[in-house]
Amino acid sequence: MNTTIIDAKERLLTKEELSYLKETIKSGGLVIFPTETVYGLGANALSPTAAEKVYAAKGRPSNNPLIIHIKNPEDAEKFCKTNEIYKSLAKEFMPGPLTVILEKKDIIPFEVTGGLDTVAVRCPAHPIALQLIGECGLPIAAPSANLSGRPSPTSAKYCIEDMDGRVDAIIDGGESEIGLESTIVMPKDDGRILLLRPGAITPKEISKATGCKVEIAEGVLEEPEKDATPLSPGMLYKHYAPKTEFVLLSGSDEEIFAFLKEEKNSIFLGFDGDEKSVPAGVTLINIGKRNEPLSTAHRIFASLREADKQNKRVIFARLPGTDGVELALYNRMIRASAHRIHTLKRN
Ligand code: TXA
Ligand code: MG
């Protein structure tokens, strides 16, 4: 397949581009588009065959459901049963980096939801994404636009790396603003909200907007049990993983840099200022500013991809904390490292 690349950095799509993209989506094709979180691999969410193409292009198991992207929060009603919690969340956070799981209506095929009775809905805050969804007049099913298992793409170049020749078009809208996928929540009948995937919108903010208790689902902070059936099927799969071994270090800066002295030919994903302390033989990749987890969110996936290309023996990073936005970093990094955490002890 020939992939058309549309350079739309710092501009909107033209009428001609929109009409080509609409034609592509309506005829069951695949279009990669930018969102504020990460790039999405989009298809008509009302078409079972289009959904099957998405799974095939990503190499993703078809029981791992897709998120449907809508133009207006009110459109959710056409595709699923909304409730008061959804309305409060929509009012506060949409358009934005939040996905809500709701009971699906018949119009959404089971191929999109991986056989589940629920569907994930999100209204992205990106002008190009909203233009595309609006032009098509359809909900767009879109997983992150990476090959299954690889870090989510935060710029068009990583979409091209993974997906050139596998999709009809890639819209280059520049770097993703946030860099981590949306926060996913599941409102429960008893008024609790389950957090299935942490993101830039934090449990505290969700609780404040809804007045509901937010519980962190199993598998967010720890490895799911082998035969578990997590609420979010995606938690079961290996994800974000570089090919190079990736190990998280738990300890003070002093302990970490003492440890790294013995780890030649490695990479350290560190903060601004670490260049003063990183020992010889260790390559520093800057992943942002200490105490500014959003700056790390923005860079983490690109850093993992770039670190992997250097073919070093091993990649190290600090184990993040679990408060606020750091919870999302913690979740992505323990999964990218396949839960390899090395705890350093002062001798
Ligand atoms: O920021 C995002 O959410 C990006 C952009 C493109 O919008 N999309 C994204 O999609 O991250 P994906 O497919 O890579 O991750 C969606 C996650 C998966 O882990 C999937 O298992 C879960 O959402 N999910 C989807 N539908 C679900 C459902 N009905 N119930 C539980 N989990 C669901
Ligand atoms: Mg993904």
mmCIF file of C-alpha atoms in Angstrom, residues 246-253 255-261 263 266-269 282 314-321 333 337 340-344:
data_model
loop_
_atom_site.group_PDB
_atom_site.id
_atom_site.type_symbol
_atom_site.label_atom_id
_atom_site.label_comp_id
_atom_site.label_asym_id
_atom_site.label_seq_id
_atom_site.Cartn_x
_atom_site.Cartn_y
_atom_site.Cartn_z
ATOM 1 C CA PHE A 246 15.142 -1.433 30.362
ATOM 2 C CA VAL A 247 15.598 -1.298 34.157
ATOM 3 C CA LEU A 248 14.134 1.174 36.650
ATOM 4 C CA LEU A 249 16.289 2.277 39.569
ATOM 5 C CA SER A 250 14.844 2.969 42.989
ATOM 6 C CA GLY A 251 17.189 4.908 45.260
ATOM 7 C CA SER A 252 18.665 8.323 46.038
ATOM 8 C CA ASP A 253 20.607 10.244 43.384
ATOM 9 C CA GLU A 255 23.013 5.677 45.103
ATOM 10 C CA ILE A 256 21.931 5.827 41.459
ATOM 11 C CA PHE A 257 25.105 7.544 40.225
ATOM 12 C CA ALA A 258 27.335 5.251 42.316
ATOM 13 C CA PHE A 259 25.557 2.269 40.741
ATOM 14 C CA LEU A 260 25.882 3.683 37.207
ATOM 15 C CA LYS A 261 29.695 3.926 37.592
ATOM 16 C CA GLU A 263 27.387 0.119 34.231
ATOM 17 C CA SER A 266 24.441 1.934 29.086
ATOM 18 C CA ILE A 267 21.932 4.766 28.729
ATOM 19 C CA PHE A 268 20.425 6.782 31.582
ATOM 20 C CA LEU A 269 17.116 8.575 31.008
ATOM 21 C CA VAL A 282 26.929 6.169 30.428
ATOM 22 C CA VAL A 314 20.896 -1.581 28.843
ATOM 23 C CA ILE A 315 18.691 1.485 29.471
ATOM 24 C CA PHE A 316 18.182 2.812 33.013
ATOM 25 C CA ALA A 317 15.793 5.413 34.453
ATOM 26 C CA ARG A 318 14.636 6.524 37.890
ATOM 27 C CA LEU A 319 11.493 4.803 39.147
ATOM 28 C CA PRO A 320 8.855 7.605 39.155
ATOM 29 C CA GLY A 321 6.634 8.345 42.140
ATOM 30 C CA MET A 333 7.570 2.919 32.797
ATOM 31 C CA SER A 337 10.594 -2.189 31.684
ATOM 32 C CA ARG A 340 12.204 -4.751 36.183
ATOM 33 C CA ILE A 341 12.853 -2.569 39.220
ATOM 34 C CA HIS A 342 16.270 -2.562 40.873
ATOM 35 C CA THR A 343 16.262 -1.284 44.453
ATOM 36 C CA LEU A 344 19.572 0.254 45.472
#
